[in-house]
Amino acid sequence: MSRLLDRGGLWSKRLVRSLSGGLKRKCCFVHIPKCAGTSLNRALAGVCGLRQHYCRITSVPSRKSTAILYGVKPEKMFSGTAEADDAYRAIFEHREALTMYALASGETVVTGHFLYSDRAFRAFGDQYGFITVLRAPLSRMISHYGYIQATGELDVNFDDYLNSSLARRHGSEMTRYLCGTPDRSEDELTDALALAKENLRNFAVVGFTEDMDKFAKDFEAAFQAPLTIPRRNTAKGAKPQLSPDQIDALKGISAIDQDLYDWAQSNL
């Protein structure tokens, strides 16, 4: 867990924000992978006043510390073995504890790849506005595949990926993040979807990567601070050229997240 250091124009932005007091309400960002997080995290760091604190719970250190504390192998997250659920469960339990500590410490902005926690919301929902961003599931999955290929976390062709348990998990990742438990079996995803929808109603702002201008306006209304989101293309890896059969397979795998995404666009 670390605070982002000022870089380039970030210090001057925070100085300007500090003149108006920065954020008027504390913020907790549930960052679902490949949902505009790089741009939004930088914007959130810049919107803080100089006396306000930005805390980001980052992926690699949280995996390493989970391995030490729980004796799991984080790389098993990307396997199709029974150890994958154990790794996911341990990592996200650890991240929830880190999130609780940051919220209890009173950090102004708390952000990271942690799940929505109903315990955190009940304890800190009166102090923090929870935010998240969703992305069209097919686009999110394709981006995620390219990222894990580029980072070396997975080295398989797209067809093998489509047939893997990892792809099935990625296809319901938004639902898993927002229902609060990552290790749901596929038979439990209908209940997880209903819970994710219910939990989304607790968020101060829910955005969509396809309309970040609207997200910025909604954020300003909720937190009394203007948010400038840089338009940054940080995608790694080449985008695969997909056949109609591959697209159909993606649609089948991501059907549960598509339901969540469509519901959120219509109801939030």
PDB file of C-alpha atoms in Angstrom:
ATOM      1  CA  MET A   1       0.000   0.000   0.000  1.00  0.00           C
ATOM      2  CA  SER A   2       1.519   3.279  -1.015  1.00  0.00           C
ATOM      3  CA  ARG A   3       0.701   6.907  -1.694  1.00  0.00           C
ATOM      4  CA  LEU A   4       1.258   8.113  -5.211  1.00  0.00           C
ATOM      5  CA  LEU A   5       4.171  10.529  -5.494  1.00  0.00           C
ATOM      6  CA  ASP A   6       3.693  13.861  -7.235  1.00  0.00           C
ATOM      7  CA  ARG A   7       4.995  13.810 -10.793  1.00  0.00           C
ATOM      8  CA  GLY A   8       5.137  16.494 -13.444  1.00  0.00           C
ATOM      9  CA  GLY A   9       2.053  18.686 -13.235  1.00  0.00           C
ATOM     10  CA  LEU A  10       0.422  16.638 -10.498  1.00  0.00           C
ATOM     11  CA  TRP A  11       1.915  18.749  -7.693  1.00  0.00           C
ATOM     12  CA  SER A  12       0.660  21.979  -9.250  1.00  0.00           C
ATOM     13  CA  LYS A  13      -2.811  20.472  -9.728  1.00  0.00           C
ATOM     14  CA  ARG A  14      -2.927  19.498  -6.074  1.00  0.00           C
ATOM     15  CA  LEU A  15      -1.770  22.984  -5.091  1.00  0.00           C
ATOM     16  CA  VAL A  16      -4.645  24.495  -7.047  1.00  0.00           C
ATOM     17  CA  ARG A  17      -7.079  22.002  -5.512  1.00  0.00           C
ATOM     18  CA  SER A  18      -5.819  22.814  -2.023  1.00  0.00           C
ATOM     19  CA  LEU A  19      -6.855  26.450  -2.477  1.00  0.00           C
ATOM     20  CA  SER A  20     -10.462  25.290  -2.695  1.00  0.00           C
ATOM     21  CA  GLY A  21     -10.039  22.566  -0.068  1.00  0.00           C
ATOM     22  CA  GLY A  22      -9.723  19.639  -2.486  1.00  0.00           C
ATOM     23  CA  LEU A  23     -12.340  16.914  -2.191  1.00  0.00           C
ATOM     24  CA  LYS A  24     -15.300  17.808   0.025  1.00  0.00           C
ATOM     25  CA  ARG A  25     -16.077  14.121   0.591  1.00  0.00           C
ATOM     26  CA  LYS A  26     -13.758  11.133   0.917  1.00  0.00           C
ATOM     27  CA  CYS A  27     -13.724   8.647  -1.945  1.00  0.00           C
ATOM     28  CA  CYS A  28     -13.315   4.872  -2.257  1.00  0.00           C
ATOM     29  CA  PHE A  29     -12.715   3.635  -5.830  1.00  0.00           C
ATOM     30  CA  VAL A  30     -13.437  -0.055  -6.509  1.00  0.00           C
ATOM     31  CA  HIS A  31     -11.194  -0.478  -9.546  1.00  0.00           C
ATOM     32  CA  ILE A  32     -12.340  -3.360 -11.742  1.00  0.00           C
ATOM     33  CA  PRO A  33      -9.469  -4.409 -14.053  1.00  0.00           C
ATOM     34  CA  LYS A  34      -9.373  -2.836 -17.524  1.00  0.00           C
ATOM     35  CA  CYS A  35     -12.046  -0.254 -16.728  1.00  0.00           C
ATOM     36  CA  ALA A  36     -10.273   3.096 -17.219  1.00  0.00           C
ATOM     37  CA  GLY A  37      -8.435   2.777 -13.924  1.00  0.00           C
ATOM     38  CA  THR A  38      -5.060   4.159 -15.022  1.00  0.00           C
ATOM     39  CA  SER A  39      -6.576   7.433 -16.197  1.00  0.00           C
ATOM     40  CA  LEU A  40      -9.006   7.713 -13.313  1.00  0.00           C
ATOM     41  CA  ASN A  41      -6.400   6.956 -10.649  1.00  0.00           C
ATOM     42  CA  ARG A  42      -4.226   9.774 -11.923  1.00  0.00           C
ATOM     43  CA  ALA A  43      -7.220  12.096 -11.967  1.00  0.00           C
ATOM     44  CA  LEU A  44      -8.111  11.142  -8.378  1.00  0.00           C
ATOM     45  CA  ALA A  45      -4.559  11.788  -7.214  1.00  0.00           C
ATOM     46  CA  GLY A  46      -4.632  15.202  -8.879  1.00  0.00           C
ATOM     47  CA  VAL A  47      -7.955  16.242  -7.383  1.00  0.00           C
ATOM     48  CA  CYS A  48      -6.681  15.886  -3.793  1.00  0.00           C
ATOM     49  CA  GLY A  49      -5.559  18.991  -1.935  1.00  0.00           C
ATOM     50  CA  LEU A  50      -1.995  19.073  -0.597  1.00  0.00           C
ATOM     51  CA  ARG A  51      -3.193  18.178   2.889  1.00  0.00           C
ATOM     52  CA  GLN A  52      -5.295  15.307   1.617  1.00  0.00           C
ATOM     53  CA  HIS A  53      -3.970  11.782   1.191  1.00  0.00           C
ATOM     54  CA  TYR A  54      -4.268   9.415  -1.767  1.00  0.00           C
ATOM     55  CA  CYS A  55      -3.793   5.713  -1.032  1.00  0.00           C
ATOM     56  CA  ARG A  56      -3.591   3.095  -3.755  1.00  0.00           C
ATOM     57  CA  ILE A  57      -3.556  -0.603  -2.884  1.00  0.00           C
ATOM     58  CA  THR A  58      -1.524  -1.971  -5.758  1.00  0.00           C
ATOM     59  CA  SER A  59      -1.653  -5.453  -7.245  1.00  0.00           C
ATOM     60  CA  VAL A  60       1.909  -6.777  -7.097  1.00  0.00           C
ATOM     61  CA  PRO A  61       2.757  -5.850  -3.473  1.00  0.00           C
ATOM     62  CA  SER A  62      -0.601  -7.172  -2.280  1.00  0.00           C
ATOM     63  CA  ARG A  63       0.037 -10.481  -4.071  1.00  0.00           C
ATOM     64  CA  LYS A  64       3.535 -10.766  -2.639  1.00  0.00           C
ATOM     65  CA  SER A  65       2.390 -10.046   0.909  1.00  0.00           C
ATOM     66  CA  THR A  66      -0.505 -12.506   0.486  1.00  0.00           C
ATOM     67  CA  ALA A  67       1.977 -15.206  -0.505  1.00  0.00           C
ATOM     68  CA  ILE A  68       3.999 -14.559   2.660  1.00  0.00           C
ATOM     69  CA  LEU A  69       1.030 -14.384   5.013  1.00  0.00           C
ATOM     70  CA  TYR A  70      -1.172 -17.120   3.591  1.00  0.00           C
ATOM     71  CA  GLY A  71       1.308 -19.473   1.952  1.00  0.00           C
ATOM     72  CA  VAL A  72      -0.416 -19.377  -1.450  1.00  0.00           C
ATOM     73  CA  LYS A  73       1.131 -18.957  -4.872  1.00  0.00           C
ATOM     74  CA  PRO A  74      -0.385 -15.858  -6.526  1.00  0.00           C
ATOM     75  CA  GLU A  75       0.487 -17.096 -10.002  1.00  0.00           C
ATOM     76  CA  LYS A  76      -2.094 -19.848  -9.498  1.00  0.00           C
ATOM     77  CA  MET A  77      -4.716 -17.170 -10.134  1.00  0.00           C
ATOM     78  CA  PHE A  78      -3.997 -17.662 -13.807  1.00  0.00           C
ATOM     79  CA  SER A  79      -4.132 -21.468 -13.757  1.00  0.00           C
ATOM     80  CA  GLY A  80      -7.028 -23.778 -14.385  1.00  0.00           C
ATOM     81  CA  THR A  81      -6.333 -25.776 -11.250  1.00  0.00           C
ATOM     82  CA  ALA A  82      -8.232 -26.030  -7.980  1.00  0.00           C
ATOM     83  CA  GLU A  83      -5.564 -23.793  -6.435  1.00  0.00           C
ATOM     84  CA  ALA A  84      -6.887 -20.819  -8.408  1.00  0.00           C
ATOM     85  CA  ASP A  85      -9.849 -20.334  -6.068  1.00  0.00           C
ATOM     86  CA  ASP A  86      -7.564 -20.555  -3.036  1.00  0.00           C
ATOM     87  CA  ALA A  87      -5.264 -17.906  -4.474  1.00  0.00           C
ATOM     88  CA  TYR A  88      -8.117 -15.571  -5.388  1.00  0.00           C
ATOM     89  CA  ARG A  89      -9.749 -15.970  -1.994  1.00  0.00           C
ATOM     90  CA  ALA A  90      -6.553 -15.268  -0.051  1.00  0.00           C
ATOM     91  CA  ILE A  91      -5.523 -12.282  -2.176  1.00  0.00           C
ATOM     92  CA  PHE A  92      -8.890 -10.565  -1.948  1.00  0.00           C
ATOM     93  CA  GLU A  93      -9.264 -11.245   1.763  1.00  0.00           C
ATOM     94  CA  HIS A  94      -5.881  -9.604   2.248  1.00  0.00           C
ATOM     95  CA  ARG A  95      -6.841  -6.650   0.067  1.00  0.00           C
ATOM     96  CA  GLU A  96     -10.055  -6.195   2.029  1.00  0.00           C
ATOM     97  CA  ALA A  97      -7.994  -5.966   5.223  1.00  0.00           C
ATOM     98  CA  LEU A  98      -5.691  -3.400   3.604  1.00  0.00           C
ATOM     99  CA  THR A  99      -8.705  -1.434   2.396  1.00  0.00           C
ATOM    100  CA  MET A 100     -10.258  -1.474   5.868  1.00  0.00           C
ATOM    101  CA  TYR A 101      -7.003  -0.157   7.339  1.00  0.00           C
ATOM    102  CA  ALA A 102      -6.810   2.660   4.794  1.00  0.00           C
ATOM    103  CA  LEU A 103     -10.439   3.644   5.362  1.00  0.00           C
ATOM    104  CA  ALA A 104     -10.013   3.505   9.128  1.00  0.00           C
ATOM    105  CA  SER A 105      -6.895   5.678   8.792  1.00  0.00           C
ATOM    106  CA  GLY A 106      -9.004   8.361   7.148  1.00  0.00           C
ATOM    107  CA  GLU A 107      -7.164   8.489   3.809  1.00  0.00           C
ATOM    108  CA  THR A 108      -8.943  10.938   1.498  1.00  0.00           C
ATOM    109  CA  VAL A 109      -8.943   8.636  -1.541  1.00  0.00           C
ATOM    110  CA  VAL A 110      -8.634   4.847  -1.280  1.00  0.00           C
ATOM    111  CA  THR A 111      -8.312   2.993  -4.564  1.00  0.00           C
ATOM    112  CA  GLY A 112      -7.252  -0.409  -5.853  1.00  0.00           C
ATOM    113  CA  HIS A 113      -8.189  -3.799  -7.263  1.00  0.00           C
ATOM    114  CA  PHE A 114     -10.237  -4.773  -4.230  1.00  0.00           C
ATOM    115  CA  LEU A 115     -13.783  -6.104  -4.171  1.00  0.00           C
ATOM    116  CA  TYR A 116     -16.803  -4.187  -2.988  1.00  0.00           C
ATOM    117  CA  SER A 117     -17.068  -4.938   0.733  1.00  0.00           C
ATOM    118  CA  ASP A 118     -20.406  -4.668   2.430  1.00  0.00           C
ATOM    119  CA  ARG A 119     -18.580  -4.599   5.774  1.00  0.00           C
ATOM    120  CA  ALA A 120     -16.553  -1.614   4.591  1.00  0.00           C
ATOM    121  CA  PHE A 121     -19.672   0.142   3.331  1.00  0.00           C
ATOM    122  CA  ARG A 122     -21.556  -0.389   6.596  1.00  0.00           C
ATOM    123  CA  ALA A 123     -18.583   0.864   8.618  1.00  0.00           C
ATOM    124  CA  PHE A 124     -17.463   3.768   6.426  1.00  0.00           C
ATOM    125  CA  GLY A 125     -20.307   4.541   4.011  1.00  0.00           C
ATOM    126  CA  ASP A 126     -21.219   7.642   5.983  1.00  0.00           C
ATOM    127  CA  GLN A 127     -17.684   9.018   5.520  1.00  0.00           C
ATOM    128  CA  TYR A 128     -16.828   7.779   2.009  1.00  0.00           C
ATOM    129  CA  GLY A 129     -18.567   7.887  -1.318  1.00  0.00           C
ATOM    130  CA  PHE A 130     -17.934   4.630  -3.199  1.00  0.00           C
ATOM    131  CA  ILE A 131     -17.319   4.850  -6.944  1.00  0.00           C
ATOM    132  CA  THR A 132     -16.639   2.403  -9.761  1.00  0.00           C
ATOM    133  CA  VAL A 133     -16.510   2.247 -13.556  1.00  0.00           C
ATOM    134  CA  LEU A 134     -17.926  -0.487 -15.785  1.00  0.00           C
ATOM    135  CA  ARG A 135     -16.963  -1.390 -19.336  1.00  0.00           C
ATOM    136  CA  ALA A 136     -18.702  -3.247 -22.160  1.00  0.00           C
ATOM    137  CA  PRO A 137     -17.813  -6.882 -21.316  1.00  0.00           C
ATOM    138  CA  LEU A 138     -16.490  -7.946 -24.728  1.00  0.00           C
ATOM    139  CA  SER A 139     -14.200  -4.928 -24.936  1.00  0.00           C
ATOM    140  CA  ARG A 140     -13.057  -5.470 -21.337  1.00  0.00           C
ATOM    141  CA  MET A 141     -12.235  -9.157 -21.909  1.00  0.00           C
ATOM    142  CA  ILE A 142     -10.295  -8.492 -25.108  1.00  0.00           C
ATOM    143  CA  SER A 143      -8.309  -5.781 -23.344  1.00  0.00           C
ATOM    144  CA  HIS A 144      -7.653  -8.055 -20.364  1.00  0.00           C
ATOM    145  CA  TYR A 145      -6.401 -10.851 -22.612  1.00  0.00           C
ATOM    146  CA  GLY A 146      -3.991  -8.477 -24.342  1.00  0.00           C
ATOM    147  CA  TYR A 147      -2.734  -7.188 -20.998  1.00  0.00           C
ATOM    148  CA  ILE A 148      -2.004 -10.574 -19.434  1.00  0.00           C
ATOM    149  CA  GLN A 149      -0.321 -11.675 -22.650  1.00  0.00           C
ATOM    150  CA  ALA A 150       1.901  -8.598 -22.692  1.00  0.00           C
ATOM    151  CA  THR A 151       2.817  -8.892 -19.000  1.00  0.00           C
ATOM    152  CA  GLY A 152       3.633 -12.592 -19.254  1.00  0.00           C
ATOM    153  CA  GLU A 153       0.927 -13.672 -16.822  1.00  0.00           C
ATOM    154  CA  LEU A 154      -0.523 -15.918 -19.524  1.00  0.00           C
ATOM    155  CA  ASP A 155       0.985 -17.238 -22.746  1.00  0.00           C
ATOM    156  CA  VAL A 156      -1.703 -18.980 -24.798  1.00  0.00           C
ATOM    157  CA  ASN A 157      -3.450 -18.236 -28.064  1.00  0.00           C
ATOM    158  CA  PHE A 158      -6.917 -16.736 -28.001  1.00  0.00           C
ATOM    159  CA  ASP A 159      -8.755 -19.995 -28.691  1.00  0.00           C
ATOM    160  CA  ASP A 160      -7.007 -21.699 -25.778  1.00  0.00           C
ATOM    161  CA  TYR A 161      -7.858 -18.704 -23.620  1.00  0.00           C
ATOM    162  CA  LEU A 162     -11.530 -18.947 -24.596  1.00  0.00           C
ATOM    163  CA  ASN A 163     -11.575 -22.581 -23.469  1.00  0.00           C
ATOM    164  CA  SER A 164      -9.917 -21.867 -20.127  1.00  0.00           C
ATOM    165  CA  SER A 165     -11.374 -21.465 -16.650  1.00  0.00           C
ATOM    166  CA  LEU A 166      -9.549 -18.126 -16.489  1.00  0.00           C
ATOM    167  CA  ALA A 167     -11.615 -16.761 -19.394  1.00  0.00           C
ATOM    168  CA  ARG A 168     -14.810 -17.913 -17.695  1.00  0.00           C
ATOM    169  CA  ARG A 169     -13.717 -16.089 -14.561  1.00  0.00           C
ATOM    170  CA  HIS A 170     -12.862 -12.955 -16.567  1.00  0.00           C
ATOM    171  CA  GLY A 171     -16.278 -13.145 -18.233  1.00  0.00           C
ATOM    172  CA  SER A 172     -17.947 -12.607 -14.868  1.00  0.00           C
ATOM    173  CA  GLU A 173     -15.276 -10.404 -13.272  1.00  0.00           C
ATOM    174  CA  MET A 174     -17.386  -7.269 -12.927  1.00  0.00           C
ATOM    175  CA  THR A 175     -20.085  -9.335 -11.221  1.00  0.00           C
ATOM    176  CA  ARG A 176     -17.527 -10.979  -8.920  1.00  0.00           C
ATOM    177  CA  TYR A 177     -15.985  -7.652  -7.922  1.00  0.00           C
ATOM    178  CA  LEU A 178     -19.340  -6.086  -7.140  1.00  0.00           C
ATOM    179  CA  CYS A 179     -20.986  -9.033  -5.408  1.00  0.00           C
ATOM    180  CA  GLY A 180     -18.008  -9.073  -3.035  1.00  0.00           C
ATOM    181  CA  THR A 181     -16.733 -12.649  -3.378  1.00  0.00           C
ATOM    182  CA  PRO A 182     -14.315 -13.711  -6.162  1.00  0.00           C
ATOM    183  CA  ASP A 183     -14.547 -17.489  -5.796  1.00  0.00           C
ATOM    184  CA  ARG A 184     -18.183 -18.019  -6.773  1.00  0.00           C
ATOM    185  CA  SER A 185     -18.781 -21.194  -8.747  1.00  0.00           C
ATOM    186  CA  GLU A 186     -20.504 -20.837 -12.090  1.00  0.00           C
ATOM    187  CA  ASP A 187     -23.668 -22.308 -10.535  1.00  0.00           C
ATOM    188  CA  GLU A 188     -23.718 -19.427  -8.031  1.00  0.00           C
ATOM    189  CA  LEU A 189     -23.380 -16.593 -10.525  1.00  0.00           C
ATOM    190  CA  THR A 190     -27.114 -15.906 -10.815  1.00  0.00           C
ATOM    191  CA  ASP A 191     -27.257 -15.133  -7.097  1.00  0.00           C
ATOM    192  CA  ALA A 192     -24.000 -13.169  -7.400  1.00  0.00           C
ATOM    193  CA  LEU A 193     -25.515 -11.071 -10.200  1.00  0.00           C
ATOM    194  CA  ALA A 194     -28.534 -10.157  -8.072  1.00  0.00           C
ATOM    195  CA  LEU A 195     -26.242  -9.176  -5.196  1.00  0.00           C
ATOM    196  CA  ALA A 196     -23.974  -7.125  -7.480  1.00  0.00           C
ATOM    197  CA  LYS A 197     -26.984  -5.136  -8.717  1.00  0.00           C
ATOM    198  CA  GLU A 198     -28.126  -4.526  -5.149  1.00  0.00           C
ATOM    199  CA  ASN A 199     -24.632  -3.412  -4.112  1.00  0.00           C
ATOM    200  CA  LEU A 200     -24.324  -0.986  -7.026  1.00  0.00           C
ATOM    201  CA  ARG A 201     -27.158   1.032  -5.507  1.00  0.00           C
ATOM    202  CA  ASN A 202     -24.815   1.841  -2.598  1.00  0.00           C
ATOM    203  CA  PHE A 203     -22.344   3.634  -4.899  1.00  0.00           C
ATOM    204  CA  ALA A 204     -22.248   7.410  -5.031  1.00  0.00           C
ATOM    205  CA  VAL A 205     -21.167   7.331  -8.685  1.00  0.00           C
ATOM    206  CA  VAL A 206     -21.157   4.508 -11.258  1.00  0.00           C
ATOM    207  CA  GLY A 207     -19.522   5.327 -14.568  1.00  0.00           C
ATOM    208  CA  PHE A 208     -18.983   3.695 -17.943  1.00  0.00           C
ATOM    209  CA  THR A 209     -15.756   3.826 -19.910  1.00  0.00           C
ATOM    210  CA  GLU A 210     -17.745   4.737 -23.002  1.00  0.00           C
ATOM    211  CA  ASP A 211     -18.851   8.052 -21.421  1.00  0.00           C
ATOM    212  CA  MET A 212     -16.221   9.287 -18.984  1.00  0.00           C
ATOM    213  CA  ASP A 213     -17.306  12.903 -19.495  1.00  0.00           C
ATOM    214  CA  LYS A 214     -20.608  12.072 -17.814  1.00  0.00           C
ATOM    215  CA  PHE A 215     -18.734  10.250 -15.048  1.00  0.00           C
ATOM    216  CA  ALA A 216     -16.653  13.382 -14.414  1.00  0.00           C
ATOM    217  CA  LYS A 217     -19.814  15.502 -14.153  1.00  0.00           C
ATOM    218  CA  ASP A 218     -21.459  13.031 -11.772  1.00  0.00           C
ATOM    219  CA  PHE A 219     -18.271  12.889  -9.691  1.00  0.00           C
ATOM    220  CA  GLU A 220     -18.134  16.672  -9.385  1.00  0.00           C
ATOM    221  CA  ALA A 221     -21.753  16.738  -8.214  1.00  0.00           C
ATOM    222  CA  ALA A 222     -21.125  14.032  -5.611  1.00  0.00           C
ATOM    223  CA  PHE A 223     -17.724  15.158  -4.307  1.00  0.00           C
ATOM    224  CA  GLN A 224     -17.820  18.924  -4.901  1.00  0.00           C
ATOM    225  CA  ALA A 225     -14.584  18.886  -6.883  1.00  0.00           C
ATOM    226  CA  PRO A 226     -13.916  19.085 -10.658  1.00  0.00           C
ATOM    227  CA  LEU A 227     -12.307  15.936 -12.059  1.00  0.00           C
ATOM    228  CA  THR A 228     -10.088  16.131 -15.128  1.00  0.00           C
ATOM    229  CA  ILE A 229      -9.601  12.626 -16.558  1.00  0.00           C
ATOM    230  CA  PRO A 230      -6.669  12.354 -18.981  1.00  0.00           C
ATOM    231  CA  ARG A 231      -7.418  10.462 -22.153  1.00  0.00           C
ATOM    232  CA  ARG A 232      -4.650   7.918 -22.043  1.00  0.00           C
ATOM    233  CA  ASN A 233      -4.340   4.761 -24.088  1.00  0.00           C
ATOM    234  CA  THR A 234      -2.396   2.468 -21.788  1.00  0.00           C
ATOM    235  CA  ALA A 235      -3.381  -0.833 -23.356  1.00  0.00           C
ATOM    236  CA  LYS A 236      -0.596  -3.368 -23.670  1.00  0.00           C
ATOM    237  CA  GLY A 237      -0.397  -6.104 -26.253  1.00  0.00           C
ATOM    238  CA  ALA A 238      -1.875  -6.400 -29.720  1.00  0.00           C
ATOM    239  CA  LYS A 239      -5.648  -6.522 -30.056  1.00  0.00           C
ATOM    240  CA  PRO A 240      -6.587  -9.926 -31.535  1.00  0.00           C
ATOM    241  CA  GLN A 241      -8.524 -10.054 -34.774  1.00  0.00           C
ATOM    242  CA  LEU A 242     -11.539 -12.167 -33.864  1.00  0.00           C
ATOM    243  CA  SER A 243     -13.658 -14.441 -36.001  1.00  0.00           C
ATOM    244  CA  PRO A 244     -17.487 -14.519 -35.703  1.00  0.00           C
ATOM    245  CA  ASP A 245     -17.205 -17.824 -33.810  1.00  0.00           C
ATOM    246  CA  GLN A 246     -14.755 -16.313 -31.325  1.00  0.00           C
ATOM    247  CA  ILE A 247     -17.026 -13.304 -30.796  1.00  0.00           C
ATOM    248  CA  ASP A 248     -19.965 -15.632 -30.169  1.00  0.00           C
ATOM    249  CA  ALA A 249     -17.878 -17.565 -27.657  1.00  0.00           C
ATOM    250  CA  LEU A 250     -16.965 -14.320 -25.885  1.00  0.00           C
ATOM    251  CA  LYS A 251     -20.623 -13.333 -25.712  1.00  0.00           C
ATOM    252  CA  GLY A 252     -21.481 -16.660 -24.112  1.00  0.00           C
ATOM    253  CA  ILE A 253     -18.675 -16.431 -21.569  1.00  0.00           C
ATOM    254  CA  SER A 254     -19.488 -12.843 -20.598  1.00  0.00           C
ATOM    255  CA  ALA A 255     -23.284 -13.121 -20.552  1.00  0.00           C
ATOM    256  CA  ILE A 256     -23.534 -12.578 -16.791  1.00  0.00           C
ATOM    257  CA  ASP A 257     -21.446  -9.388 -16.935  1.00  0.00           C
ATOM    258  CA  GLN A 258     -23.421  -8.207 -19.960  1.00  0.00           C
ATOM    259  CA  ASP A 259     -26.599  -8.536 -17.903  1.00  0.00           C
ATOM    260  CA  LEU A 260     -25.029  -6.470 -15.121  1.00  0.00           C
ATOM    261  CA  TYR A 261     -23.730  -3.846 -17.547  1.00  0.00           C
ATOM    262  CA  ASP A 262     -27.076  -3.469 -19.330  1.00  0.00           C
ATOM    263  CA  TRP A 263     -28.930  -3.250 -16.014  1.00  0.00           C
ATOM    264  CA  ALA A 264     -26.565  -0.585 -14.698  1.00  0.00           C
ATOM    265  CA  GLN A 265     -26.923   1.543 -17.823  1.00  0.00           C
ATOM    266  CA  SER A 266     -30.698   1.394 -17.559  1.00  0.00           C
ATOM    267  CA  ASN A 267     -31.075   1.848 -13.804  1.00  0.00           C
ATOM    268  CA  LEU A 268     -28.195   3.950 -12.491  1.00  0.00           C
TER     269      LEU A 268
END
